[in-house]
């Protein structure tokens, strides 16, 4: 080869290298904690509602049984509660508003109360500062196409209050969804402050007094299982309490028994504003992340021995922001559940939300460069939910921006798409869609899903990904599985004690389904 020909070949090779380098993904560290993991797609997917008040984040649920998550967006009392139906192409279509007029919306819960496969809704209302307590509004789903008010027929019209947190939950292990209603402290009306109802069939409710929750001082609650007995337990706040269900519709206060060894635990945990359950160390016991506003948040590890330990300091967590809400999920698909903390601010200026990457060794890495960043003037931070809106196996986040009381600090809804590159090694996933156990013996809500990879079993529950006032129904359960290319075992345990056959050697990066 002549010298000139060699030069031409070298130049051509250099050009190819330059083009290839320009087109390739830049080298990145194995762990994405320095990446911008999220991209705002709110306008692109059709979430274009004007700024308004917010109260406790969104409700995410598959309302019309098409395998795509829909959205109910509560906006307190100055704007209508919005409904958006998800489309298979990843966009949203606005449906008629939940109510044709303004209600003082404080809590929304989604659940299939009559086991017909459609998700019904229950809405709790404010009580005019205690002067005019109101019963909740029960909205029965009419085959996924709309709702009719069915409060009286459901047996829920007799008692009212200053409504706060409703929860559909199976309390007697018969497979249908009973109901817990928590209220604000001031109550002028019949019945106790907190109310527990039994679903006696077909979504008909009967009040069950003497539950052990009747006169408790909580306003919000989340559901968990403190001791893995498959009974739903209650975490209530802002005055932090733990109530274990000992028999159907019977709870006992185990706050001191489970937290009393923590120095100054009362001051450490009150007031609390939001809580999320998640298994931080994949030991099968659900831990709790507690949001505390201007005070430092707290991470409680469930030891499995009847108590929680405060591991906030050893986990490397600091007081990152003025926290207002929290959600959890494996955002980087490495097999460890992460936490996202939503941040407000006492001045009304929006602070940057904080993503806590779970490093798998009991510690977390704090990131504010994740990309899910709202404009500082976009109200105050409220709350959000982690879920996979487009079915690509990567958890996205829907965030409510805006104050619940100050119209001057109203904000928008923001959907952030997870753009974790698919080419990154060791970021596999499996999603498990859970429906009713057939033949219609149990609703999906509260079902426990486990996946085993080698010697590690990961556990998730059908329900909300954190919260305070509202209850989502996340029945497409997401698992990051890291390097695994095959999941050894997948199982579902429904609330009535029934369980699925074991599925073995399941390929990753797909969705599988249980129930009908």
Coordinates of C-alpha atoms in Angstrom, one line a residue:
X1 CA 0.0 0.0 0.0
X2 CA 1.4 3.4 -0.9
X3 CA 1.9 6.1 1.7
X4 CA -1.0 8.2 0.3
X5 CA -3.3 5.2 0.4
X6 CA -2.4 4.5 4.0
X7 CA -3.2 8.1 4.9
X8 CA -6.6 7.9 3.2
X9 CA -7.4 4.7 5.1
X10 CA -6.2 6.2 8.4
X11 CA -8.4 9.3 7.8
X12 CA -11.4 7.2 7.0
X13 CA -10.9 5.1 10.1
X14 CA -10.6 8.3 12.2
X15 CA -13.8 9.6 10.7
X16 CA -15.6 6.4 11.5
X17 CA -14.4 6.5 15.1
X18 CA -15.6 10.1 15.5
X19 CA -19.0 9.3 14.1
X20 CA -19.3 6.2 16.2
X21 CA -18.3 8.1 19.3
X22 CA -20.8 10.8 18.6
X23 CA -23.6 8.3 18.2
X24 CA -22.8 6.1 21.2
X25 CA -23.9 6.6 24.8
X26 CA -21.2 8.4 26.8
X27 CA -19.5 6.2 29.4
X28 CA -21.3 6.3 32.7
X29 CA -20.7 4.9 36.1
X30 CA -22.4 1.6 36.8
X31 CA -24.7 3.2 39.4
X32 CA -26.8 6.1 38.0
X33 CA -26.8 8.2 41.1
X34 CA -25.2 11.1 39.2
X35 CA -27.5 10.9 36.2
X36 CA -30.6 12.9 35.3
X37 CA -32.9 9.9 35.6
X38 CA -36.2 11.7 34.9
X39 CA -37.6 13.9 32.1
X40 CA -40.7 16.0 32.4
X41 CA -43.3 14.7 29.9
X42 CA -46.4 16.3 31.4
X43 CA -47.4 18.3 28.3
X44 CA -46.4 15.7 25.9
X45 CA -48.7 13.0 27.4
X46 CA -51.6 15.4 27.8
X47 CA -51.5 16.5 31.5
X48 CA -52.1 20.1 30.8
X49 CA -54.5 21.1 33.6
X50 CA -54.0 24.6 34.9
X51 CA -52.3 25.2 38.3
X52 CA -54.4 24.6 41.3
X53 CA -54.4 23.6 45.0
X54 CA -53.2 20.1 45.9
X55 CA -54.0 17.9 48.8
X56 CA -52.1 14.7 49.4
X57 CA -50.9 13.8 45.9
X58 CA -52.5 11.8 43.1
X59 CA -54.5 8.5 43.1
X60 CA -53.1 6.1 40.5
X61 CA -55.2 3.0 39.6
X62 CA -56.4 1.1 36.5
X63 CA -60.0 2.2 36.7
X64 CA -61.2 0.6 33.4
X65 CA -59.4 -2.7 33.4
X66 CA -57.3 -2.1 30.3
X67 CA -53.9 -2.7 31.9
X68 CA -52.9 1.0 31.8
X69 CA -52.9 3.2 34.9
X70 CA -55.4 6.0 35.1
X71 CA -55.3 9.1 37.3
X72 CA -57.6 10.8 39.8
X73 CA -56.1 14.1 40.8
X74 CA -57.6 15.7 43.9
X75 CA -57.4 19.5 44.0
X76 CA -58.8 20.3 47.4
X77 CA -61.7 22.9 47.3
X78 CA -61.1 25.6 44.7
X79 CA -60.7 23.4 41.6
X80 CA -62.5 20.3 40.3
X81 CA -61.1 16.8 41.0
X82 CA -59.7 15.7 37.7
X83 CA -59.8 12.2 36.0
X84 CA -57.4 11.2 33.2
X85 CA -57.6 7.8 31.5
X86 CA -54.3 6.3 30.3
X87 CA -54.0 5.1 26.7
X88 CA -51.8 2.2 25.6
X89 CA -49.6 4.6 23.7
X90 CA -48.5 6.4 26.9
X91 CA -50.7 9.4 26.6
X92 CA -53.7 10.6 28.7
X93 CA -57.2 11.7 27.8
X94 CA -59.1 13.9 30.2
X95 CA -62.4 12.4 31.3
X96 CA -65.3 14.2 32.9
X97 CA -64.4 15.6 36.2
X98 CA -65.1 13.4 39.2
X99 CA -67.9 15.7 40.4
X100 CA -69.9 18.3 38.4
X101 CA -69.4 20.9 41.2
X102 CA -66.7 21.7 43.8
X103 CA -66.3 19.6 46.8
X104 CA -63.9 20.1 49.7
X105 CA -61.9 16.9 48.8
X106 CA -59.7 15.5 51.6
X107 CA -59.2 11.8 50.8
X108 CA -59.8 9.5 47.9
X109 CA -59.5 5.7 47.9
X110 CA -59.7 3.2 45.0
X111 CA -60.8 -0.4 45.4
X112 CA -63.0 -3.2 44.0
X113 CA -65.6 -3.4 46.7
X114 CA -68.1 -5.7 44.9
X115 CA -65.5 -8.0 43.2
X116 CA -66.8 -7.2 39.7
X117 CA -63.3 -6.3 38.5
X118 CA -63.9 -2.5 38.3
X119 CA -62.4 -0.1 40.8
X120 CA -64.8 1.9 42.9
X121 CA -64.0 5.2 44.6
X122 CA -64.7 6.6 48.1
X123 CA -64.2 10.3 48.7
X124 CA -64.0 11.9 52.2
X125 CA -65.1 15.5 52.5
X126 CA -64.3 18.4 54.9
X127 CA -66.8 19.2 57.5
X128 CA -66.9 23.0 57.4
X129 CA -64.4 23.3 60.3
X130 CA -66.4 20.8 62.3
X131 CA -69.7 22.7 62.0
X132 CA -71.2 20.5 59.3
X133 CA -69.8 17.0 59.4
X134 CA -70.4 15.1 56.2
X135 CA -70.5 11.4 55.3
X136 CA -68.1 10.2 52.6
X137 CA -69.3 9.9 49.0
X138 CA -69.2 6.4 47.6
X139 CA -68.9 6.2 43.8
X140 CA -69.7 2.9 42.3
X141 CA -67.9 2.1 39.0
X142 CA -70.3 1.4 36.2
X143 CA -68.3 -1.1 34.2
X144 CA -65.3 1.2 33.8
X145 CA -67.2 3.9 32.0
X146 CA -68.3 6.2 34.7
X147 CA -69.5 6.5 38.3
X148 CA -72.8 6.8 40.1
X149 CA -73.2 8.1 43.7
X150 CA -74.2 5.1 45.8
X151 CA -73.5 6.3 49.4
X152 CA -76.8 5.4 50.9
X153 CA -77.1 2.0 49.3
X154 CA -73.6 1.2 50.5
X155 CA -74.6 1.9 54.1
X156 CA -72.3 4.9 54.5
X157 CA -74.7 7.8 54.8
X158 CA -75.5 7.7 58.5
X159 CA -72.2 9.1 60.0
X160 CA -70.0 12.0 59.1
X161 CA -67.0 14.0 60.2
X162 CA -64.2 16.2 59.0
X163 CA -63.0 13.6 56.6
X164 CA -59.4 12.8 56.1
X165 CA -58.0 9.3 55.1
X166 CA -60.1 6.5 53.7
X167 CA -58.7 3.0 53.2
X168 CA -60.2 0.0 51.6
X169 CA -58.7 -3.1 53.2
X170 CA -59.7 -6.7 53.9
X171 CA -59.9 -6.9 57.7
X172 CA -61.6 -10.3 58.1
X173 CA -59.8 -12.3 55.4
X174 CA -62.9 -13.0 53.4
X175 CA -61.5 -11.4 50.3
X176 CA -63.8 -8.4 50.0
X177 CA -62.7 -4.9 51.0
X178 CA -63.8 -3.5 54.3
X179 CA -63.3 0.2 55.1
X180 CA -61.4 2.4 57.6
X181 CA -62.3 6.1 57.8
X182 CA -60.0 8.5 59.7
X183 CA -61.2 12.1 60.5
X184 CA -59.8 15.3 61.8
X185 CA -60.1 16.0 65.6
X186 CA -63.1 18.2 65.6
X187 CA -66.3 16.2 65.2
X188 CA -69.9 17.3 65.8
X189 CA -72.1 14.4 64.7
X190 CA -73.0 10.8 65.4
X191 CA -70.5 8.1 65.8
X192 CA -66.9 7.9 67.0
X193 CA -64.1 10.0 65.5
X194 CA -62.6 7.0 63.5
X195 CA -64.9 4.5 61.9
X196 CA -64.4 0.9 60.8
X197 CA -66.9 -0.8 58.5
X198 CA -67.4 -4.4 57.4
X199 CA -68.2 -5.2 53.8
X200 CA -71.0 -7.8 54.2
X201 CA -71.1 -8.5 50.5
X202 CA -71.6 -6.7 47.2
X203 CA -70.1 -3.4 48.6
X204 CA -72.7 -3.1 51.4
X205 CA -71.1 -1.8 54.6
X206 CA -72.1 -2.2 58.3
X207 CA -70.4 -0.1 61.0
X208 CA -68.3 -2.1 63.4
X209 CA -67.8 -0.2 66.7
X210 CA -65.2 -1.1 69.4
X211 CA -62.4 -1.7 66.9
X212 CA -59.7 -0.2 69.1
X213 CA -59.4 2.7 66.6
X214 CA -62.6 4.5 67.4
X215 CA -61.1 7.3 69.5
X216 CA -57.5 7.3 68.3
X217 CA -55.9 10.7 67.7
X218 CA -54.7 10.1 64.1
X219 CA -55.8 12.0 61.1
X220 CA -54.0 10.1 58.3
X221 CA -53.0 6.5 58.0
X222 CA -51.1 4.0 55.9
X223 CA -51.4 0.3 55.9
X224 CA -48.6 -2.2 56.6
X225 CA -48.0 -5.6 58.0
X226 CA -45.7 -5.3 61.0
X227 CA -45.3 -8.9 61.8
X228 CA -45.9 -10.8 58.6
X229 CA -49.1 -12.4 59.8
X230 CA -50.9 -11.4 56.7
X231 CA -53.2 -9.1 58.7
X232 CA -53.3 -5.4 57.8
X233 CA -51.9 -3.1 60.5
X234 CA -52.3 0.6 60.8
X235 CA -49.7 3.4 61.0
X236 CA -51.4 6.6 62.0
X237 CA -50.2 10.2 62.2
X238 CA -49.4 13.1 62.6
X239 CA -49.2 11.8 66.2
X240 CA -47.3 8.7 65.3
X241 CA -49.0 5.5 66.4
X242 CA -48.7 1.8 65.5
X243 CA -51.8 -0.4 65.7
X244 CA -51.6 -4.1 65.2
X245 CA -54.7 -6.0 64.0
X246 CA -55.1 -9.0 66.4
X247 CA -58.3 -10.4 65.1
X248 CA -61.0 -9.3 62.5
X249 CA -61.8 -5.6 63.1
X250 CA -59.8 -5.5 66.4
X251 CA -56.7 -3.4 66.8
X252 CA -54.3 -2.8 69.7
X253 CA -51.9 0.0 70.2
X254 CA -48.3 -1.4 70.1
X255 CA -46.5 2.0 69.7
X256 CA -44.5 1.7 73.0
X257 CA -43.9 -2.1 72.5
X258 CA -42.3 -1.5 69.1
X259 CA -40.8 2.0 69.5
X260 CA -40.3 2.4 73.2
X261 CA -36.6 1.5 73.1
X262 CA -35.8 4.5 70.8
X263 CA -34.7 7.5 72.9
X264 CA -37.2 10.3 72.8
X265 CA -39.3 8.4 70.2
X266 CA -42.3 10.6 70.7
X267 CA -40.5 13.8 69.9
X268 CA -38.5 11.9 67.2
X269 CA -41.7 10.9 65.2
X270 CA -44.3 13.6 65.8
X271 CA -45.6 15.4 64.0
X272 CA -45.4 13.1 60.9
X273 CA -46.9 14.2 57.6
X274 CA -46.6 11.1 55.3
X275 CA -45.3 7.5 55.5
X276 CA -44.2 4.8 53.0
X277 CA -43.7 1.2 53.7
X278 CA -40.9 -0.6 51.8
X279 CA -38.5 -3.5 52.4
X280 CA -35.2 -1.6 52.5
X281 CA -33.0 -4.7 52.9
X282 CA -35.0 -7.5 51.2
X283 CA -35.5 -9.4 54.5
X284 CA -39.2 -9.8 54.0
X285 CA -40.2 -7.3 56.7
X286 CA -41.6 -3.9 55.7
X287 CA -39.8 -0.9 57.0
X288 CA -41.1 2.7 57.3
X289 CA -39.9 6.0 56.0
X290 CA -41.5 8.9 58.0
X291 CA -41.8 12.4 56.6
X292 CA -41.6 15.2 59.1
X293 CA -41.8 18.6 57.4
X294 CA -39.3 21.0 58.9
X295 CA -37.9 18.4 61.3
X296 CA -35.6 15.6 60.1
X297 CA -37.2 12.6 58.5
X298 CA -36.9 9.2 60.2
X299 CA -36.1 5.7 58.8
X300 CA -37.5 2.9 60.9
X301 CA -36.2 -0.6 60.1
X302 CA -38.5 -3.5 61.0
X303 CA -36.2 -6.0 62.8
X304 CA -38.6 -8.8 62.6
X305 CA -38.4 -9.2 66.3
X306 CA -41.4 -7.1 67.3
X307 CA -39.8 -3.7 67.1
X308 CA -38.5 -1.0 64.8
X309 CA -35.0 0.5 65.0
X310 CA -34.2 4.1 64.1
X311 CA -31.5 3.6 61.5
X312 CA -31.7 7.2 60.1
X313 CA -28.1 8.0 61.0
X314 CA -26.5 4.7 60.1
X315 CA -28.3 4.8 56.7
X316 CA -26.5 8.1 56.0
X317 CA -29.6 10.2 55.8
X318 CA -29.6 13.9 56.6
X319 CA -32.2 16.5 56.8
X320 CA -32.3 17.2 53.1
X321 CA -35.4 19.4 52.8
X322 CA -38.7 20.6 54.2
X323 CA -40.4 17.3 53.4
X324 CA -44.1 17.1 52.5
X325 CA -44.6 13.7 51.0
X326 CA -42.8 10.4 50.0
X327 CA -43.0 7.5 47.6
X328 CA -40.9 4.4 47.1
X329 CA -39.8 2.1 44.3
X330 CA -36.8 0.7 42.6
X331 CA -36.1 3.6 40.2
X332 CA -32.8 2.2 38.9
X333 CA -33.8 -1.5 38.7
X334 CA -30.8 -2.7 40.8
X335 CA -33.0 -4.8 43.1
X336 CA -33.1 -2.4 46.0
X337 CA -36.1 -0.1 46.7
X338 CA -35.3 3.6 46.6
X339 CA -37.2 6.5 48.2
X340 CA -38.2 9.8 46.8
X341 CA -39.0 12.6 49.2
X342 CA -41.1 15.5 48.0
X343 CA -40.1 18.9 49.3
X344 CA -42.0 22.1 50.0
X345 CA -40.9 25.1 51.9
X346 CA -42.2 27.4 54.7
X347 CA -41.7 30.4 52.4
X348 CA -43.9 29.0 49.6
X349 CA -40.9 28.5 47.3
X350 CA -40.6 25.0 45.8
X351 CA -37.5 23.1 47.0
X352 CA -35.9 20.4 44.9
X353 CA -37.2 16.9 45.7
X354 CA -34.7 14.4 47.0
X355 CA -34.1 10.9 45.6
X356 CA -32.5 8.5 48.1
X357 CA -30.8 5.7 46.1
X358 CA -30.7 2.5 48.1
X359 CA -27.2 1.1 47.8
X360 CA -28.1 -2.3 49.1
X361 CA -25.8 -2.2 52.1
X362 CA -28.1 -0.4 54.6
X363 CA -27.1 3.0 53.3
X364 CA -28.6 5.5 50.8
X365 CA -27.1 8.1 48.4
X366 CA -28.8 11.4 48.3
X367 CA -29.4 12.9 44.9
X368 CA -30.9 16.2 43.7
X369 CA -29.6 15.8 40.2
X370 CA -32.3 13.3 39.2
X371 CA -34.0 15.6 36.8
X372 CA -37.5 15.6 38.4
X373 CA -37.1 19.2 39.4
X374 CA -40.0 21.7 39.5
X375 CA -39.7 25.4 39.0
X376 CA -39.1 27.1 42.4
X377 CA -42.2 29.3 41.9
X378 CA -44.5 26.3 41.2
X379 CA -46.3 26.4 44.5
X380 CA -45.0 24.3 47.3
X381 CA -44.3 20.6 47.0
X382 CA -47.2 18.3 48.0
X383 CA -46.9 14.6 47.3
X384 CA -46.6 12.0 44.5
X385 CA -46.6 8.4 43.5
X386 CA -44.1 6.1 41.8
X387 CA -45.6 3.9 39.0
X388 CA -44.8 2.7 35.5
X389 CA -47.1 4.8 33.3
X390 CA -45.9 3.6 29.9
X391 CA -45.2 0.0 30.7
X392 CA -41.5 0.1 29.8
X393 CA -40.4 -1.5 33.1
X394 CA -39.0 1.8 34.6
X395 CA -40.7 3.5 37.4
X396 CA -41.9 7.1 36.7
X397 CA -43.2 9.7 39.1
X398 CA -46.3 11.9 39.2
X399 CA -45.9 14.9 41.5
X400 CA -48.4 17.4 42.8
X401 CA -47.0 20.9 43.0
X402 CA -49.0 23.4 45.0
X403 CA -50.1 24.3 48.5
X404 CA -53.4 22.9 49.9
X405 CA -54.6 26.2 51.4
X406 CA -52.9 29.1 49.7
X407 CA -54.3 29.9 46.3
X408 CA -51.4 32.1 45.6
X409 CA -49.1 29.1 45.9
X410 CA -51.1 26.9 43.5
X411 CA -49.2 24.5 41.3
X412 CA -49.4 22.0 38.4
X413 CA -49.3 18.3 38.1
X414 CA -46.0 17.0 36.7
X415 CA -45.3 13.6 35.3
X416 CA -41.6 12.6 35.1
X417 CA -40.6 9.7 32.8
X418 CA -37.8 7.5 33.9
X419 CA -35.2 7.5 31.1
X420 CA -32.8 5.0 32.6
X421 CA -31.0 3.8 29.5
X422 CA -32.0 0.2 28.5
X423 CA -28.4 -0.5 27.5
X424 CA -27.1 -0.2 31.0
X425 CA -26.1 -3.6 32.3
X426 CA -27.6 -5.1 35.4
X427 CA -30.9 -3.2 35.3
X428 CA -33.5 -5.8 34.5
X429 CA -37.0 -5.8 35.8
X430 CA -40.2 -7.9 36.2
X431 CA -43.7 -6.6 36.5
X432 CA -46.5 -8.6 37.9
X433 CA -50.2 -7.7 37.2
X434 CA -52.5 -8.9 40.0
X435 CA -56.2 -9.2 39.5
X436 CA -59.0 -10.8 41.5
X437 CA -58.2 -14.4 42.6
X438 CA -60.5 -16.5 40.5
X439 CA -63.3 -17.4 40.9
X440 CA -63.8 -14.0 42.4
X441 CA -62.9 -14.9 46.0
X442 CA -60.5 -12.0 46.7
X443 CA -59.9 -8.5 45.5
X444 CA -56.3 -7.6 44.4
X445 CA -55.9 -4.9 47.1
X446 CA -53.4 -5.9 49.8
X447 CA -52.1 -9.0 47.9
X448 CA -48.5 -9.8 48.6
X449 CA -46.2 -10.5 45.6
X450 CA -42.9 -12.2 46.1
X451 CA -40.1 -12.9 43.6
X452 CA -37.1 -15.0 44.4
X453 CA -33.7 -14.7 42.6
X454 CA -31.1 -17.0 44.1
X455 CA -31.2 -16.6 47.9
X456 CA -32.9 -13.2 47.8
X457 CA -36.7 -12.8 48.0
X458 CA -38.2 -9.4 47.2
X459 CA -41.7 -8.5 48.5
X460 CA -44.1 -5.9 47.4
X461 CA -47.8 -5.3 48.2
X462 CA -50.7 -4.2 45.9
X463 CA -51.6 -0.7 47.2
X464 CA -50.2 2.8 47.4
X465 CA -46.5 3.7 47.1
X466 CA -46.7 5.9 50.1
X467 CA -49.2 8.5 51.2
X468 CA -51.2 10.2 53.8
X469 CA -54.8 11.1 52.7
X470 CA -55.3 9.1 49.5
X471 CA -55.1 5.4 48.5
X472 CA -53.9 4.3 45.1
X473 CA -54.2 0.8 43.7
X474 CA -50.9 -0.1 42.1
X475 CA -51.8 -3.6 40.9
X476 CA -49.0 -3.8 38.3
X477 CA -46.3 -4.6 40.8
X478 CA -42.8 -3.6 39.8
X479 CA -39.5 -5.4 40.7
X480 CA -36.0 -4.4 39.8
X481 CA -33.9 -7.6 39.7
X482 CA -30.4 -6.2 38.8
X483 CA -28.2 -8.6 37.0
X484 CA -30.6 -11.5 36.9
X485 CA -31.9 -12.7 33.6
X486 CA -34.3 -15.3 35.1
X487 CA -36.5 -15.0 38.2
X488 CA -36.5 -18.4 40.0
X489 CA -39.9 -18.1 41.6
X490 CA -42.9 -15.7 41.5
X491 CA -45.9 -16.1 43.9
X492 CA -49.0 -14.1 44.8
X493 CA -50.8 -14.3 48.2
X494 CA -54.3 -12.8 48.3
X495 CA -55.8 -11.3 51.4
X496 CA -58.3 -14.2 51.9
X497 CA -55.4 -16.7 52.4
X498 CA -55.5 -18.1 48.8
X499 CA -52.3 -18.1 46.8
X500 CA -51.2 -18.7 43.3
X501 CA -49.3 -21.6 41.9
X502 CA -45.5 -21.0 41.9
X503 CA -44.2 -19.8 38.5
X504 CA -40.6 -20.9 38.1
X505 CA -37.8 -19.8 35.8
X506 CA -39.5 -16.6 34.6
X507 CA -37.7 -14.5 32.0
X508 CA -37.0 -10.9 33.0
X509 CA -37.9 -7.7 31.2
X510 CA -41.6 -8.6 30.8
X511 CA -45.0 -8.4 32.5
X512 CA -46.8 -11.5 33.7
X513 CA -50.3 -11.7 35.2
X514 CA -52.1 -13.5 38.0
X515 CA -55.9 -13.7 38.5
X516 CA -58.7 -12.4 36.4

